[in-house]
Short mmCIF file of C-alpha atoms in Angstrom, two decimals:
data_model
loop_
_atom_site.label_atom_id
_atom_site.label_comp_id
_atom_site.label_asym_id
_atom_site.label_seq_id
_atom_site.Cartn_x
_atom_site.Cartn_y
_atom_site.Cartn_z
CA MET A 1 48.93 54.20 -65.00
CA GLU A 2 51.40 55.85 -67.34
CA GLU A 3 50.85 59.38 -68.57
CA ASN A 4 49.83 59.71 -72.20
CA THR A 5 47.85 56.46 -71.97
CA ASP A 6 45.61 56.29 -75.03
CA THR A 7 42.12 57.51 -74.13
CA THR A 8 40.63 57.41 -77.60
CA ASN A 9 38.25 54.91 -76.02
CA LEU A 10 37.13 54.51 -72.44
CA VAL A 11 39.81 53.20 -70.06
CA LYS A 12 38.64 50.89 -67.28
CA VAL A 13 40.33 51.55 -63.94
CA VAL A 14 38.44 49.39 -61.42
CA ASP A 15 35.46 47.10 -60.86
CA ILE A 16 32.86 48.24 -58.34
CA ILE A 17 31.71 45.42 -56.06
CA ILE A 18 28.70 45.93 -53.79
CA ILE A 19 27.86 43.49 -51.00
CA ASP A 20 24.40 43.92 -49.48
CA ASN A 21 21.16 42.04 -48.78
CA ALA A 22 20.35 41.75 -52.50
CA LEU A 23 17.01 43.47 -51.96
CA GLY A 24 15.99 46.42 -54.11
CA THR A 25 18.41 48.23 -56.38
CA ASN A 26 21.65 50.13 -55.92
CA ASN A 27 22.21 53.48 -57.61
CA LEU A 28 25.83 54.49 -58.21
CA SER A 29 27.03 58.05 -58.63
CA LEU A 30 30.29 60.00 -58.61
CA SER A 31 31.48 63.03 -56.70
CA GLY A 32 34.75 64.80 -56.00
CA ASN A 33 37.07 67.21 -57.78
CA ASP A 34 37.74 64.91 -60.73
CA ALA A 35 34.31 63.27 -61.01
CA THR A 36 33.64 64.82 -64.43
CA LEU A 37 36.57 62.85 -65.88
CA PHE A 38 35.05 59.50 -64.94
CA GLU A 39 31.89 57.55 -65.67
CA ILE A 40 30.28 54.37 -64.43
CA ILE A 41 29.16 51.73 -66.91
CA GLY A 42 27.51 48.73 -65.32
CA THR A 43 29.76 47.98 -62.35
CA GLY A 44 32.93 49.42 -63.86
CA LEU A 45 34.61 52.76 -63.22
CA PHE A 46 36.08 54.21 -66.43
CA ILE A 47 38.13 57.23 -67.43
CA LYS A 48 36.15 59.09 -70.07
CA ALA A 49 37.28 58.97 -73.68
CA GLY A 50 39.38 62.00 -74.61
CA THR A 51 40.69 62.67 -71.10
CA ASN A 52 44.18 64.18 -71.20
CA LEU A 53 46.48 62.08 -69.01
CA ASP A 54 49.50 64.36 -68.84
CA PHE A 55 51.67 64.18 -65.73
CA GLU A 56 52.85 67.78 -66.05
CA THR A 57 49.25 69.05 -66.23
CA GLN A 58 47.77 66.84 -63.50
CA SER A 59 49.66 64.03 -61.81
CA SER A 60 46.90 62.49 -59.67
CA PHE A 61 43.15 61.99 -59.83
CA ASP A 62 40.55 61.54 -57.08
CA VAL A 63 36.94 60.46 -57.33
CA THR A 64 34.34 59.21 -54.84
CA VAL A 65 31.94 56.40 -55.74
CA GLU A 66 28.66 56.65 -53.84
CA VAL A 67 25.99 53.97 -53.56
CA ASP A 68 22.36 54.57 -52.68
CA ASP A 69 19.59 52.06 -52.06
CA PRO A 70 16.29 53.97 -52.48
CA ALA A 71 14.54 51.50 -50.21
CA LEU A 72 16.65 52.72 -47.30
CA GLY A 73 16.00 56.44 -47.69
CA SER A 74 17.40 59.40 -49.54
CA ILE A 75 20.90 59.51 -48.08
CA PHE A 76 23.88 57.65 -49.54
CA GLU A 77 24.36 54.32 -47.77
CA ASP A 78 28.08 54.04 -48.49
CA SER A 79 30.93 55.60 -50.44
CA VAL A 80 34.54 54.87 -51.26
CA ASN A 81 37.32 57.17 -52.38
CA PHE A 82 39.47 56.12 -55.29
CA SER A 83 42.79 57.74 -56.22
CA PHE A 84 45.50 57.00 -58.71
CA THR A 85 48.71 58.72 -59.71
CA LEU A 86 50.17 58.89 -63.18
CA THR A 87 53.63 57.55 -63.82
CA ASN A 88 55.77 60.28 -65.30
CA ILE A 89 57.21 59.38 -68.71
CA ASN A 90 60.34 61.01 -70.07
CA GLU A 91 59.27 63.09 -73.10
CA ILE A 92 61.74 63.85 -75.86
CA ASP A 93 60.40 66.15 -78.56
CA GLY A 94 61.73 67.37 -81.87
CA ASN A 95 60.54 70.36 -83.88
CA ASN A 96 59.67 71.19 -87.50
CA PHE A 97 63.23 70.52 -88.67
CA ALA A 98 65.16 67.28 -89.17
CA ASN A 99 65.97 65.88 -85.71
CA PHE A 100 68.10 63.09 -84.27
CA LEU A 101 66.38 62.02 -81.05
CA PHE A 102 67.88 59.47 -78.69
CA GLY A 103 65.96 57.94 -75.81
CA THR A 104 67.10 56.78 -72.39
CA ARG A 105 67.14 53.30 -70.85
CA ASN A 106 63.83 54.13 -69.15
CA ASN A 107 60.35 54.33 -70.69
CA ASP A 108 60.28 57.28 -73.08
CA LEU A 109 57.86 59.13 -75.31
CA ILE A 110 59.78 60.33 -78.37
CA ARG A 111 58.07 62.58 -80.93
CA GLY A 112 59.68 63.83 -84.10
CA PHE A 113 56.92 66.24 -85.19
CA GLY A 114 57.93 67.95 -88.46
CA GLY A 115 61.00 67.27 -90.60
CA ASN A 116 62.71 64.05 -91.64
CA ASP A 117 63.65 62.64 -88.26
CA ILE A 118 65.70 59.77 -86.85
CA LEU A 119 64.38 58.35 -83.57
CA PHE A 120 66.17 55.76 -81.40
CA SER A 121 64.61 54.37 -78.24
CA ASN A 122 67.79 52.98 -76.57
CA GLY A 123 66.01 50.51 -74.25
CA GLY A 124 62.88 50.65 -72.12
CA ASN A 125 59.28 50.27 -73.23
CA ASP A 126 58.95 53.32 -75.44
CA THR A 127 56.45 55.05 -77.69
CA LEU A 128 57.82 56.70 -80.83
CA TYR A 129 55.93 59.07 -83.14
CA GLY A 130 57.51 60.06 -86.43
CA GLY A 131 54.98 62.79 -87.22
CA LEU A 132 55.37 64.70 -90.46
CA GLY A 133 58.25 63.98 -92.81
CA TYR A 134 60.02 60.83 -93.94
CA ASP A 135 61.17 59.35 -90.66
CA TYR A 136 63.33 56.51 -89.38
CA LEU A 137 62.18 54.90 -86.13
CA ASP A 138 64.26 52.31 -84.30
CA GLY A 139 62.65 50.78 -81.21
CA GLY A 140 65.62 48.61 -80.22
CA ILE A 141 65.09 46.54 -77.07
CA GLY A 142 61.82 46.63 -75.13
CA ASP A 143 58.09 46.36 -75.75
CA ASP A 144 57.60 49.43 -77.90
CA ILE A 145 54.88 51.20 -79.87
CA LEU A 146 55.99 52.80 -83.14
CA HIS A 147 53.79 55.25 -85.07
CA GLY A 148 55.11 56.24 -88.49
CA GLY A 149 52.96 59.30 -89.12
CA GLU A 150 52.15 61.14 -92.32
CA ASN A 151 54.67 60.02 -94.94
CA GLY A 152 56.67 57.01 -96.08
CA ASP A 153 58.61 55.93 -93.00
CA ILE A 154 60.91 53.12 -91.89
CA LEU A 155 59.93 51.39 -88.64
CA LEU A 156 62.39 48.90 -87.20
CA GLU A 157 62.26 46.87 -84.02
CA GLY A 158 64.79 44.63 -82.32
CA TYR A 159 63.84 42.50 -79.32
CA GLY A 160 60.44 42.72 -77.61
CA ASN A 161 56.72 42.40 -78.17
CA ASP A 162 55.99 45.50 -80.21
CA VAL A 163 53.17 47.35 -81.95
CA LEU A 164 53.98 48.91 -85.33
CA ILE A 165 51.62 51.40 -86.98
CA GLY A 166 52.85 52.70 -90.29
CA GLY A 167 50.19 55.37 -90.73
CA LEU A 168 49.94 57.28 -93.99
CA GLY A 169 52.45 56.83 -96.78
CA ILE A 170 54.25 53.77 -98.11
CA ASP A 171 56.15 52.45 -95.11
CA LYS A 172 58.66 49.68 -94.50
CA LEU A 173 58.17 47.79 -91.25
CA SER A 174 60.24 45.20 -89.39
CA GLY A 175 59.18 43.79 -86.04
CA GLY A 176 62.37 41.94 -85.22
CA PHE A 177 62.27 39.25 -82.54
CA GLY A 178 59.18 38.83 -80.36
CA ASP A 179 55.41 38.70 -80.69
CA ASP A 180 54.63 41.78 -82.75
CA LYS A 181 51.42 43.39 -83.96
CA PHE A 182 51.16 45.31 -87.23
CA VAL A 183 48.08 47.50 -86.94
CA TYR A 184 45.98 49.10 -89.68
CA SER A 185 42.98 51.30 -89.00
CA ALA A 186 42.10 52.79 -92.42
CA LEU A 187 42.52 52.13 -96.14
CA ASP A 188 44.53 55.32 -96.66
CA GLU A 189 47.34 53.55 -94.79
CA ALA A 190 47.71 51.10 -97.70
CA GLY A 191 50.89 50.33 -99.61
CA ASP A 192 53.26 49.20 -96.85
CA VAL A 193 55.80 46.39 -96.93
CA ILE A 194 56.32 44.21 -93.85
CA LEU A 195 59.79 42.77 -94.13
CA ASP A 196 59.85 40.02 -91.51
CA PHE A 197 56.32 38.91 -90.62
CA ASN A 198 56.60 35.77 -88.48
CA ARG A 199 53.57 33.64 -89.25
CA SER A 200 53.81 31.80 -85.93
CA ARG A 201 54.29 34.77 -83.60
CA ASP A 202 53.21 38.02 -85.25
CA GLN A 203 49.72 39.32 -85.96
CA LEU A 204 48.23 41.57 -88.60
CA VAL A 205 45.56 43.52 -86.69
CA LEU A 206 42.74 44.86 -88.91
CA THR A 207 40.08 45.36 -86.24
CA GLU A 208 39.75 49.15 -86.51
CA LEU A 209 39.93 49.01 -90.30
CA PHE A 210 36.95 46.65 -90.60
CA THR A 211 35.04 48.60 -87.97
CA GLY A 212 35.56 51.72 -90.06
CA LEU A 213 34.24 49.90 -93.13
CA GLY A 214 31.08 49.03 -91.21
CA TYR A 215 31.75 45.32 -91.56
CA ASN A 216 29.95 43.24 -88.94
CA GLY A 217 30.32 39.75 -90.39
CA THR A 218 32.58 36.93 -89.24
CA ASN A 219 34.43 35.94 -92.41
CA PRO A 220 35.54 38.86 -94.62
CA ILE A 221 37.14 36.45 -97.08
CA VAL A 222 33.83 34.76 -97.87
CA ASP A 223 32.07 38.14 -97.83
CA GLY A 224 34.45 39.58 -100.43
CA TYR A 225 36.25 42.12 -98.23
CA LEU A 226 39.59 40.39 -97.81
CA ARG A 227 41.86 38.18 -99.87
CA PHE A 228 45.46 37.00 -99.78
CA ASN A 229 47.30 36.95 -103.11
CA ARG A 230 50.70 35.51 -103.91
CA LEU A 231 53.31 37.79 -105.42
CA GLY A 232 56.52 35.83 -105.94
CA PHE A 233 57.62 34.72 -102.49
CA SER A 234 55.41 37.27 -100.75
CA ALA A 235 51.76 37.57 -99.76
CA GLN A 236 49.63 40.59 -100.60
CA VAL A 237 46.86 41.44 -98.16
CA ARG A 238 44.10 43.01 -100.26
CA ILE A 239 40.93 44.81 -99.18
CA ASP A 240 37.68 45.59 -101.00
CA ALA A 241 35.91 48.36 -99.10
CA ASP A 242 32.36 47.25 -99.97
CA GLY A 243 32.84 43.50 -100.29
CA LEU A 244 30.70 41.80 -102.90
CA THR A 245 28.86 45.04 -103.69
CA ASN A 246 29.84 46.87 -106.91
CA GLY A 247 32.16 44.16 -108.16
CA SER A 248 35.80 43.51 -107.35
CA ASN A 249 37.70 46.65 -106.26
CA TYR A 250 40.58 45.34 -104.21
CA ILE A 251 43.55 47.46 -103.15
CA THR A 252 46.77 46.13 -101.63
CA LEU A 253 46.91 47.08 -97.97
CA THR A 254 50.32 45.58 -97.27
CA THR A 255 52.79 43.05 -98.66
CA LEU A 256 54.34 40.45 -96.36
CA VAL A 257 57.78 39.49 -97.61
CA GLY A 258 58.68 35.81 -97.37
CA VAL A 259 55.14 34.78 -96.48
CA LEU A 260 52.74 32.76 -98.61
CA PRO A 261 48.95 33.23 -98.62
CA SER A 262 48.58 29.72 -97.19
CA ASN A 263 50.55 30.87 -94.13
CA LEU A 264 47.86 33.41 -93.19
CA SER A 265 44.83 32.46 -91.13
CA LEU A 266 41.91 34.48 -89.78
CA GLY A 267 41.76 34.48 -86.01
CA THR A 268 45.39 33.46 -85.54
CA ASN A 269 47.87 35.70 -87.33
CA VAL A 270 45.24 37.89 -89.02
CA VAL A 271 42.81 39.53 -86.58
CA ILE A 272 39.64 41.39 -87.55
#
């Protein structure tokens, strides 16, 4: 597992399989130096949400899974030790000034932080964070993740299956060649322009956005939360935060250049 893996949510690391006589019940528990960083849900071992996976802080983790069948007494009937080591990622950091940051041909984590920065990945499967300022992010070749940050940024990709997250501000995004995902998680990320959305290969991912709105339906178009409008030779993706309640209050989340509303379809290139 790579360091800096996103642990906003639980991360599953292994399935726990128990083979016994199928009589009674099996109670699972954890022990070991790093047990507090893990939890068991059902028969899965997970890293807890919020765990800091930083190679320089801690490069390896160890936990013991213990199984107890109460019908056989109070001692643990079996246990297994599980260990994994983080893969060290090259980290290239800027500061609060304007930076020009250039990655390596390996997998890099490049962070601009403050200032109006220019970030180039230069190959590898990289993660780029613009941070504060009006930033320019170029993923180049590889399967990259680009985070714009706080202001109006430019996010460009070349070849690879990439994830582009504009963040706050009015951003311009281009996925380039490959199967790309343009991800939105909140309405305050509205106003972007996607320059090269490929209706056959790319996806507009709105899952977190609709979760944040509390929407639990299956068709936000019918329910008044989502619509696609034509603007010249482009498609506007528009959102109404409360659906059919309180009338029509749509805002434009993003504009897809060269795409028509009829080219967009829930469950294929638009995911909720």
